PDB file of C-alpha atoms in Angstrom:
ATOM      1  CA  MET A 147     131.341 134.025  83.200  1.00  0.00           C
ATOM      2  CA  ASN A 148     130.748 135.018  87.127  1.00  0.00           C
ATOM      3  CA  LEU A 149     127.037 133.820  86.595  1.00  0.00           C
ATOM      4  CA  LEU A 150     128.447 130.583  85.698  1.00  0.00           C
ATOM      5  CA  ARG A 151     130.697 130.211  88.622  1.00  0.00           C
ATOM      6  CA  ALA A 152     127.838 130.674  90.831  1.00  0.00           C
ATOM      7  CA  ILE A 153     125.508 128.218  89.292  1.00  0.00           C
ATOM      8  CA  PHE A 154     128.609 125.372  89.186  1.00  0.00           C
ATOM      9  CA  THR A 155     130.860 126.226  91.844  1.00  0.00           C
ATOM     10  CA  SER A 156     132.390 123.573  94.133  1.00  0.00           C
ATOM     11  CA  GLN A 157     132.695 125.519  97.170  1.00  0.00           C
ATOM     12  CA  PRO A 158     129.741 125.887  99.614  1.00  0.00           C
ATOM     13  CA  ASN A 159     128.385 129.340 100.251  1.00  0.00           C
ATOM     14  CA  SER A 160     124.932 128.781 102.242  1.00  0.00           C
ATOM     15  CA  ARG A 161     123.604 127.462 105.245  1.00  0.00           C
ATOM     16  CA  GLY A 162     120.448 126.208 103.291  1.00  0.00           C
ATOM     17  CA  PHE A 163     117.317 127.263 101.459  1.00  0.00           C
ATOM     18  CA  ASP A 164     114.705 129.601 103.061  1.00  0.00           C
ATOM     19  CA  THR A 165     111.765 127.323 103.649  1.00  0.00           C
ATOM     20  CA  PHE A 166     108.588 128.788 103.234  1.00  0.00           C
ATOM     21  CA  GLY A 167     110.140 132.066 101.795  1.00  0.00           C
ATOM     22  CA  TYR A 168     108.954 134.117  98.646  1.00  0.00           C
ATOM     23  CA  VAL A 169     110.740 131.879  96.638  1.00  0.00           C
ATOM     24  CA  HIS A 170     109.640 128.568  98.095  1.00  0.00           C
ATOM     25  CA  ILE A 171     105.818 129.761  98.214  1.00  0.00           C
ATOM     26  CA  LEU A 172     106.391 130.606  94.371  1.00  0.00           C
ATOM     27  CA  ILE A 173     107.547 127.256  93.479  1.00  0.00           C
ATOM     28  CA  LEU A 174     104.583 125.301  95.648  1.00  0.00           C
ATOM     29  CA  ILE A 175     102.353 127.654  93.807  1.00  0.00           C
ATOM     30  CA  ILE A 176     104.049 126.736  90.314  1.00  0.00           C
ATOM     31  CA  THR A 177     103.680 123.001  91.201  1.00  0.00           C
ATOM     32  CA  PHE A 178     100.309 122.790  91.826  1.00  0.00           C
ATOM     33  CA  MET A 179      99.014 125.135  88.936  1.00  0.00           C
ATOM     34  CA  GLY A 180     101.375 122.606  86.485  1.00  0.00           C
ATOM     35  CA  CYS A 181      99.484 119.729  88.028  1.00  0.00           C
ATOM     36  CA  PHE A 182      96.023 121.752  87.774  1.00  0.00           C
ATOM     37  CA  PHE A 183      96.430 122.536  84.379  1.00  0.00           C
ATOM     38  CA  ILE A 184      97.008 118.890  83.399  1.00  0.00           C
ATOM     39  CA  ILE A 185      93.902 117.819  85.151  1.00  0.00           C
ATOM     40  CA  ALA A 186      91.887 120.615  84.340  1.00  0.00           C
ATOM     41  CA  ASN A 187      92.767 119.878  80.685  1.00  0.00           C
ATOM     42  CA  ARG A 188      92.772 116.200  80.525  1.00  0.00           C
ATOM     43  CA  LYS A 189      90.036 115.521  78.290  1.00  0.00           C
ATOM     44  CA  ARG A 190      91.753 118.188  75.844  1.00  0.00           C
ATOM     45  CA  ILE A 191      95.180 116.285  76.269  1.00  0.00           C
ATOM     46  CA  ARG A 192      93.861 112.955  75.743  1.00  0.00           C
ATOM     47  CA  GLU A 193      92.192 113.844  72.648  1.00  0.00           C
ATOM     48  CA  ASP A 194      94.526 116.211  70.736  1.00  0.00           C
ATOM     49  CA  ASN A 195      97.790 113.988  70.144  1.00  0.00           C
ATOM     50  CA  SER A 196      99.679 116.666  69.230  1.00  0.00           C
ATOM     51  CA  ILE A 197      99.160 118.610  72.701  1.00  0.00           C
ATOM     52  CA  SER A 198      99.637 115.294  74.673  1.00  0.00           C
ATOM     53  CA  ARG A 199     102.618 114.764  72.317  1.00  0.00           C
ATOM     54  CA  LYS A 200     103.947 118.362  73.172  1.00  0.00           C
ATOM     55  CA  VAL A 201     103.334 118.061  77.002  1.00  0.00           C
ATOM     56  CA  LYS A 202     104.899 114.520  77.582  1.00  0.00           C
ATOM     57  CA  ASN A 203     107.963 115.538  75.341  1.00  0.00           C
ATOM     58  CA  THR A 204     108.610 118.384  77.516  1.00  0.00           C
ATOM     59  CA  ILE A 205     108.544 116.602  80.643  1.00  0.00           C
ATOM     60  CA  ILE A 206     110.837 113.931  79.343  1.00  0.00           C
ATOM     61  CA  ILE A 207     113.546 116.075  78.093  1.00  0.00           C
ATOM     62  CA  VAL A 208     113.639 118.562  81.109  1.00  0.00           C
ATOM     63  CA  MET A 209     113.951 115.296  83.361  1.00  0.00           C
ATOM     64  CA  ILE A 210     116.693 113.616  81.246  1.00  0.00           C
ATOM     65  CA  MET A 211     118.272 117.097  81.096  1.00  0.00           C
ATOM     66  CA  GLN A 212     118.103 117.439  84.963  1.00  0.00           C
ATOM     67  CA  GLN A 213     119.620 114.298  85.928  1.00  0.00           C
ATOM     68  CA  ALA A 214     122.182 114.500  83.499  1.00  0.00           C
ATOM     69  CA  ILE A 215     123.163 117.793  84.092  1.00  0.00           C
ATOM     70  CA  LEU A 216     123.333 116.904  87.826  1.00  0.00           C
ATOM     71  CA  TYR A 217     125.380 113.986  87.754  1.00  0.00           C
ATOM     72  CA  LEU A 218     127.854 115.723  85.414  1.00  0.00           C
ATOM     73  CA  TRP A 219     128.176 118.363  87.969  1.00  0.00           C
ATOM     74  CA  TYR A 220     128.960 116.131  90.764  1.00  0.00           C
ATOM     75  CA  ILE A 221     131.224 114.061  88.686  1.00  0.00           C
ATOM     76  CA  PHE A 222     133.322 117.372  87.292  1.00  0.00           C
ATOM     77  CA  SER A 223     132.914 119.296  90.757  1.00  0.00           C
ATOM     78  CA  GLY A 224     134.319 116.370  92.913  1.00  0.00           C
ATOM     79  CA  TYR A 225     131.763 117.694  95.112  1.00  0.00           C
ATOM     80  CA  ASN A 226     130.973 114.687  97.468  1.00  0.00           C
ATOM     81  CA  THR A 227     130.288 112.360  94.125  1.00  0.00           C
ATOM     82  CA  LEU A 228     129.766 108.944  95.938  1.00  0.00           C
ATOM     83  CA  THR A 229     128.303 109.974  99.017  1.00  0.00           C
ATOM     84  CA  GLN A 230     125.716 112.475  97.386  1.00  0.00           C
ATOM     85  CA  GLY A 231     126.288 112.251  93.732  1.00  0.00           C
ATOM     86  CA  LEU A 232     124.751 108.764  92.635  1.00  0.00           C
ATOM     87  CA  PRO A 233     121.194 108.058  91.317  1.00  0.00           C
ATOM     88  CA  LEU A 234     120.351 106.205  94.684  1.00  0.00           C
ATOM     89  CA  TYR A 235     118.002 108.595  96.239  1.00  0.00           C
ATOM     90  CA  ASN A 236     114.250 107.677  95.450  1.00  0.00           C
ATOM     91  CA  CYS A 237     113.047 110.467  93.680  1.00  0.00           C
ATOM     92  CA  ARG A 238     116.066 110.574  91.616  1.00  0.00           C
ATOM     93  CA  LEU A 239     115.313 106.981  90.415  1.00  0.00           C
ATOM     94  CA  ALA A 240     111.469 108.192  90.119  1.00  0.00           C
ATOM     95  CA  ILE A 241     112.642 110.505  88.198  1.00  0.00           C
ATOM     96  CA  ILE A 242     114.752 108.406  85.579  1.00  0.00           C
ATOM     97  CA  ALA A 243     112.046 105.812  85.856  1.00  0.00           C
ATOM     98  CA  LEU A 244     109.259 108.030  84.673  1.00  0.00           C
ATOM     99  CA  ALA A 245     111.245 109.712  81.714  1.00  0.00           C
ATOM    100  CA  ILE A 246     112.179 106.293  80.235  1.00  0.00           C
ATOM    101  CA  GLY A 247     108.840 104.781  81.260  1.00  0.00           C
ATOM    102  CA  LEU A 248     107.621 107.731  79.091  1.00  0.00           C
ATOM    103  CA  LEU A 249     109.788 107.696  76.407  1.00  0.00           C
ATOM    104  CA  ILE A 250     109.563 103.916  75.869  1.00  0.00           C
ATOM    105  CA  ASN A 251     106.092 103.553  77.188  1.00  0.00           C
ATOM    106  CA  ASN A 252     107.231 100.899  79.769  1.00  0.00           C
ATOM    107  CA  LYS A 253     104.495  99.999  82.482  1.00  0.00           C
ATOM    108  CA  ALA A 254     106.942  98.806  84.971  1.00  0.00           C
ATOM    109  CA  LEU A 255     109.019 101.840  85.047  1.00  0.00           C
ATOM    110  CA  LYS A 256     105.782 104.117  85.161  1.00  0.00           C
ATOM    111  CA  THR A 257     104.471 102.105  87.924  1.00  0.00           C
ATOM    112  CA  LEU A 258     107.715 102.347  90.039  1.00  0.00           C
ATOM    113  CA  GLY A 259     107.953 106.365  89.455  1.00  0.00           C
ATOM    114  CA  VAL A 260     104.372 106.869  90.329  1.00  0.00           C
ATOM    115  CA  TYR A 261     104.804 105.036  93.395  1.00  0.00           C
ATOM    116  CA  TRP A 262     107.617 106.328  94.542  1.00  0.00           C
ATOM    117  CA  GLY A 263     107.443 109.897  93.308  1.00  0.00           C
ATOM    118  CA  SER A 264     103.924 110.961  94.450  1.00  0.00           C
ATOM    119  CA  PHE A 265     104.695 111.359  97.955  1.00  0.00           C
ATOM    120  CA  GLY A 266     108.640 111.755  97.712  1.00  0.00           C
ATOM    121  CA  ALA A 267     108.199 114.343  95.431  1.00  0.00           C
ATOM    122  CA  ILE A 268     105.459 116.194  97.814  1.00  0.00           C
ATOM    123  CA  PHE A 269     107.580 115.699 100.680  1.00  0.00           C
ATOM    124  CA  ALA A 270     110.481 117.152  99.253  1.00  0.00           C
ATOM    125  CA  LEU A 271     109.240 120.472  98.071  1.00  0.00           C
ATOM    126  CA  ILE A 272     107.425 121.130 101.191  1.00  0.00           C
ATOM    127  CA  LEU A 273     110.670 120.248 103.348  1.00  0.00           C
ATOM    128  CA  PRO A 274     113.376 120.942 100.659  1.00  0.00           C
ATOM    129  CA  GLY A 275     116.645 119.399 101.777  1.00  0.00           C
ATOM    130  CA  VAL A 276     118.711 121.198  99.355  1.00  0.00           C
ATOM    131  CA  ASP A 277     122.985 121.410  99.123  1.00  0.00           C
ATOM    132  CA  PRO A 278     124.882 124.363 100.847  1.00  0.00           C
ATOM    133  CA  PHE A 279     124.804 126.676  98.218  1.00  0.00           C
ATOM    134  CA  ARG A 280     123.588 129.913  97.426  1.00  0.00           C
ATOM    135  CA  PHE A 281     120.909 130.175  94.549  1.00  0.00           C
ATOM    136  CA  PRO A 282     121.163 130.284  91.593  1.00  0.00           C
ATOM    137  CA  HIS A 283     123.353 127.514  92.031  1.00  0.00           C
ATOM    138  CA  TYR A 284     122.700 124.134  89.900  1.00  0.00           C
ATOM    139  CA  THR A 285     121.952 122.142  92.666  1.00  0.00           C
ATOM    140  CA  GLN A 286     118.938 124.047  94.020  1.00  0.00           C
ATOM    141  CA  ILE A 287     117.646 124.414  90.362  1.00  0.00           C
ATOM    142  CA  SER A 288     117.952 121.151  89.615  1.00  0.00           C
ATOM    143  CA  TYR A 289     116.424 119.993  93.210  1.00  0.00           C
ATOM    144  CA  PHE A 290     113.276 121.690  92.508  1.00  0.00           C
ATOM    145  CA  VAL A 291     113.042 121.420  88.544  1.00  0.00           C
ATOM    146  CA  GLY A 292     113.453 117.631  89.387  1.00  0.00           C
ATOM    147  CA  HIS A 293     110.726 117.524  91.863  1.00  0.00           C
ATOM    148  CA  VAL A 294     108.442 119.911  90.141  1.00  0.00           C
ATOM    149  CA  PHE A 295     108.779 118.030  86.740  1.00  0.00           C
ATOM    150  CA  LEU A 296     108.348 114.384  88.583  1.00  0.00           C
ATOM    151  CA  LEU A 297     104.851 115.663  90.178  1.00  0.00           C
ATOM    152  CA  TRP A 298     103.834 116.917  86.639  1.00  0.00           C
ATOM    153  CA  ALA A 299     104.778 113.937  84.917  1.00  0.00           C
ATOM    154  CA  ILE A 300     102.928 111.887  87.784  1.00  0.00           C
ATOM    155  CA  ALA A 301      99.667 113.905  86.998  1.00  0.00           C
ATOM    156  CA  TYR A 302     100.302 112.958  83.164  1.00  0.00           C
ATOM    157  CA  VAL A 303     100.646 109.414  83.703  1.00  0.00           C
ATOM    158  CA  LEU A 304      97.313 109.206  86.375  1.00  0.00           C
ATOM    159  CA  VAL A 305      94.885 111.426  84.194  1.00  0.00           C
ATOM    160  CA  ILE A 306      96.307 111.336  80.815  1.00  0.00           C
ATOM    161  CA  GLU A 307      97.479 107.702  80.306  1.00  0.00           C
ATOM    162  CA  ASN A 308      94.616 106.350  82.774  1.00  0.00           C
ATOM    163  CA  PHE A 309      97.227 104.734  85.256  1.00  0.00           C
ATOM    164  CA  LYS A 310      95.550 101.890  86.858  1.00  0.00           C
ATOM    165  CA  TYR A 311      96.377 101.206  90.503  1.00  0.00           C
ATOM    166  CA  THR A 312      95.970  97.510  91.630  1.00  0.00           C
ATOM    167  CA  ALA A 313      96.526  95.462  94.707  1.00  0.00           C
ATOM    168  CA  LYS A 314      98.869  93.347  92.903  1.00  0.00           C
ATOM    169  CA  SER A 315     101.002  96.459  91.749  1.00  0.00           C
ATOM    170  CA  LEU A 316     101.227  97.536  95.229  1.00  0.00           C
ATOM    171  CA  LYS A 317     102.652  94.388  96.819  1.00  0.00           C
ATOM    172  CA  ARG A 318     105.045  94.192  93.993  1.00  0.00           C
ATOM    173  CA  ILE A 319     106.509  97.648  94.847  1.00  0.00           C
ATOM    174  CA  LEU A 320     106.222  97.033  98.685  1.00  0.00           C
ATOM    175  CA  ILE A 321     108.375  94.102  98.034  1.00  0.00           C
ATOM    176  CA  PHE A 322     110.847  95.657  95.486  1.00  0.00           C
ATOM    177  CA  THR A 323     111.005  98.668  97.762  1.00  0.00           C
ATOM    178  CA  THR A 324     111.942  96.730 100.948  1.00  0.00           C
ATOM    179  CA  ILE A 325     114.553  95.126  99.085  1.00  0.00           C
ATOM    180  CA  TYR A 326     116.331  97.983  97.530  1.00  0.00           C
ATOM    181  CA  HIS A 327     116.260  99.793 100.652  1.00  0.00           C
ATOM    182  CA  SER A 328     118.256  97.128 102.498  1.00  0.00           C
ATOM    183  CA  ILE A 329     120.982  96.918  99.502  1.00  0.00           C
ATOM    184  CA  VAL A 330     121.087 100.864  99.795  1.00  0.00           C
ATOM    185  CA  PHE A 331     121.625 100.592 103.612  1.00  0.00           C
ATOM    186  CA  PHE A 332     124.583  98.434 103.112  1.00  0.00           C
ATOM    187  CA  ILE A 333     125.776 100.662 100.357  1.00  0.00           C
ATOM    188  CA  ASN A 334     125.493 103.472 102.647  1.00  0.00           C
ATOM    189  CA  ILE A 335     127.696 101.928 105.256  1.00  0.00           C
ATOM    190  CA  TYR A 336     130.277 101.086 102.885  1.00  0.00           C
ATOM    191  CA  LEU A 337     130.287 104.618 101.481  1.00  0.00           C
ATOM    192  CA  GLY A 338     129.779 106.619 104.389  1.00  0.00           C
ATOM    193  CA  ALA A 339     126.471 108.175 102.825  1.00  0.00           C
ATOM    194  CA  ASN A 340     122.595 108.360 103.530  1.00  0.00           C
ATOM    195  CA  TYR A 341     120.909 108.063 100.514  1.00  0.00           C
ATOM    196  CA  CYS A 342     117.127 107.295 100.949  1.00  0.00           C
ATOM    197  CA  TYR A 343     117.877 108.891 104.501  1.00  0.00           C
ATOM    198  CA  LEU A 344     118.376 105.291 105.842  1.00  0.00           C
ATOM    199  CA  ILE A 345     121.141 106.302 108.347  1.00  0.00           C
ATOM    200  CA  GLN A 346     120.089 109.592 109.611  1.00  0.00           C
ATOM    201  CA  PRO A 347     116.720 111.288 109.125  1.00  0.00           C
ATOM    202  CA  PRO A 348     116.208 114.776 107.014  1.00  0.00           C
ATOM    203  CA  ILE A 349     114.401 116.270 109.997  1.00  0.00           C
ATOM    204  CA  PRO A 350     114.999 116.018 113.574  1.00  0.00           C
ATOM    205  CA  ILE A 351     112.817 112.776 114.328  1.00  0.00           C
ATOM    206  CA  PHE A 352     113.459 109.560 115.609  1.00  0.00           C
ATOM    207  CA  ARG A 353     116.099 110.534 117.436  1.00  0.00           C
ATOM    208  CA  GLY A 354     117.454 108.386 120.474  1.00  0.00           C
ATOM    209  CA  MET A 355     117.035 104.721 118.400  1.00  0.00           C
ATOM    210  CA  SER A 356     119.839 102.524 117.543  1.00  0.00           C
ATOM    211  CA  GLN A 357     121.624 102.313 113.810  1.00  0.00           C
ATOM    212  CA  VAL A 358     118.996  99.414 113.335  1.00  0.00           C
ATOM    213  CA  GLU A 359     116.060 100.475 114.829  1.00  0.00           C
ATOM    214  CA  TYR A 360     115.717 103.750 112.891  1.00  0.00           C
ATOM    215  CA  THR A 361     116.998 101.852 109.732  1.00  0.00           C
ATOM    216  CA  LEU A 362     113.945  99.208 110.207  1.00  0.00           C
ATOM    217  CA  THR A 363     111.563 102.217 111.275  1.00  0.00           C
ATOM    218  CA  CYS A 364     112.651 104.144 108.054  1.00  0.00           C
ATOM    219  CA  ILE A 365     112.019 100.933 105.773  1.00  0.00           C
ATOM    220  CA  ILE A 366     108.757 100.341 107.653  1.00  0.00           C
ATOM    221  CA  VAL A 367     107.224 103.886 107.778  1.00  0.00           C
ATOM    222  CA  PHE A 368     108.461 104.489 104.013  1.00  0.00           C
ATOM    223  CA  ASN A 369     106.199 100.886 103.174  1.00  0.00           C
ATOM    224  CA  ILE A 370     103.166 102.712 104.945  1.00  0.00           C
ATOM    225  CA  ILE A 371     103.387 105.845 103.040  1.00  0.00           C
ATOM    226  CA  ILE A 372     103.327 103.918 100.042  1.00  0.00           C
ATOM    227  CA  SER A 373     100.220 102.044 100.979  1.00  0.00           C
ATOM    228  CA  ILE A 374      98.397 105.317 102.345  1.00  0.00           C
ATOM    229  CA  SER A 375      99.501 107.262  98.774  1.00  0.00           C
ATOM    230  CA  TYR A 376      97.952 104.299  97.095  1.00  0.00           C
ATOM    231  CA  LYS A 377      94.649 104.817  98.556  1.00  0.00           C
ATOM    232  CA  VAL A 378      94.485 108.289  98.344  1.00  0.00           C
ATOM    233  CA  CYS A 379      95.849 108.255  94.530  1.00  0.00           C
ATOM    234  CA  LYS A 380      93.288 105.647  93.905  1.00  0.00           C
ATOM    235  CA  LYS A 381      90.304 107.381  95.505  1.00  0.00           C
ATOM    236  CA  LEU A 382      91.277 110.730  93.551  1.00  0.00           C
ATOM    237  CA  LEU A 383      91.536 108.767  90.300  1.00  0.00           C
ATOM    238  CA  TYR A 384      88.197 107.023  90.858  1.00  0.00           C
ATOM    239  CA  THR A 385      86.421 110.514  91.677  1.00  0.00           C
ATOM    240  CA  ILE A 386      87.940 112.374  88.512  1.00  0.00           C
ATOM    241  CA  ASN A 387      87.021 109.178  86.487  1.00  0.00           C
ATOM    242  CA  LYS A 388      83.668 108.935  87.643  1.00  0.00           C
ATOM    243  CA  LYS A 389      83.295 112.676  86.800  1.00  0.00           C
ATOM    244  CA  ASP A 390      84.461 112.078  83.174  1.00  0.00           C
ATOM    245  CA  GLU A 391      81.835 109.369  82.972  1.00  0.00           C
ATOM    246  CA  LEU A 392      79.175 111.882  84.091  1.00  0.00           C
ATOM    247  CA  ASN A 393      80.269 114.348  81.599  1.00  0.00           C
ATOM    248  CA  ASN A 394      80.271 111.750  78.796  1.00  0.00           C
ATOM    249  CA  ASP A 395      76.717 110.747  79.706  1.00  0.00           C
ATOM    250  CA  GLU A 396      75.428 114.506  79.648  1.00  0.00           C
ATOM    251  CA  GLU A 397      77.401 115.019  76.302  1.00  0.00           C
ATOM    252  CA  LEU A 398      75.483 111.465  74.570  1.00  0.00           C
ATOM    253  CA  ILE A 399      72.021 112.955  76.129  1.00  0.00           C
ATOM    254  CA  GLU A 400      72.622 116.329  74.435  1.00  0.00           C
ATOM    255  CA  LEU A 401      73.675 114.907  71.176  1.00  0.00           C
ATOM    256  CA  LYS A 402      70.731 112.545  71.197  1.00  0.00           C
ATOM    257  CA  LYS A 403      68.361 115.631  71.827  1.00  0.00           C
ATOM    258  CA  LEU A 404      70.034 117.626  68.626  1.00  0.00           C
ATOM    259  CA  THR A 405      69.581 114.550  66.521  1.00  0.00           C
ATOM    260  CA  THR A 406      66.265 113.675  67.317  1.00  0.00           C
TER     261      THR A 406
END
C-alpha cells in the first residue's frame, strides 16, 4: 500500500532527478543496448515474422500503456492536469503517433513519430526534465519508459521496416511543425502552460529575450534540429543499407560457389 502511494502520490516530494547519476547512466546504457540489439539483429528480425511481430507488439503495448496510465494519473491526481497533463509535448505525440502508426501501419503517423521523436527522445534522456517526485513515482517511470521505447520504436521503423527519408516528407514535417507550434503557443498563453517549451526553455539558455523573440527562436531552432536529424539519420540508414547489400552479395557469391 505504501509503495502504491509512493508511485501515485500527487504531493511533490523531490527537487528533481540526479542527472548523470548511477540510475541515469544505467538508463542510457539500456537505451543504447536496445537500439543496438534491433540494429544488429535487423536481418533476423526482418526475416522471422514471429520475432518481428513480438518486438513490434511489445513496443506498441508498452507505449500505449505508458501514455494511458500517465494521463489517468494526471486526471485523477489533479496535479497540473491542464498545464502539464495534456498530450501536447512533441515526444508525447511522437509516442502516440508511432504506437498507432505501428498498430495500423499508417505511414503518416510513423513519419511524424520518427521526425519528432528521434532527436527529442535523445535530448530528453540526456537532460531529463521530470516532475518533482521521488523515484519510483510513476511520472519518473513514465518519462524514461516512454522515451526509451520511443527510441526503440524509431530504430524498429528505420531498420526493420526500411523507413525512407525524403525531401518531400521533410518539407511537410517542417510546415506541419511550424503550424503546430504556433497553435500550441496560444494554447500555452491561454492555459499558463509551457508545452513544447515555447514559453520558457527547459535549460538556462536564450535568457534576456522577449517572449516573441524566444518563441520564434525556439520554433526556428526546432526546425533546424529536425533538418539536421534528417541528414544524420538518412546518412546512417544509407550506411546500414549499403552494408546489408554487400552482405547479400557475399552470400550470393558463396551460394554460387556451393552450387557449381
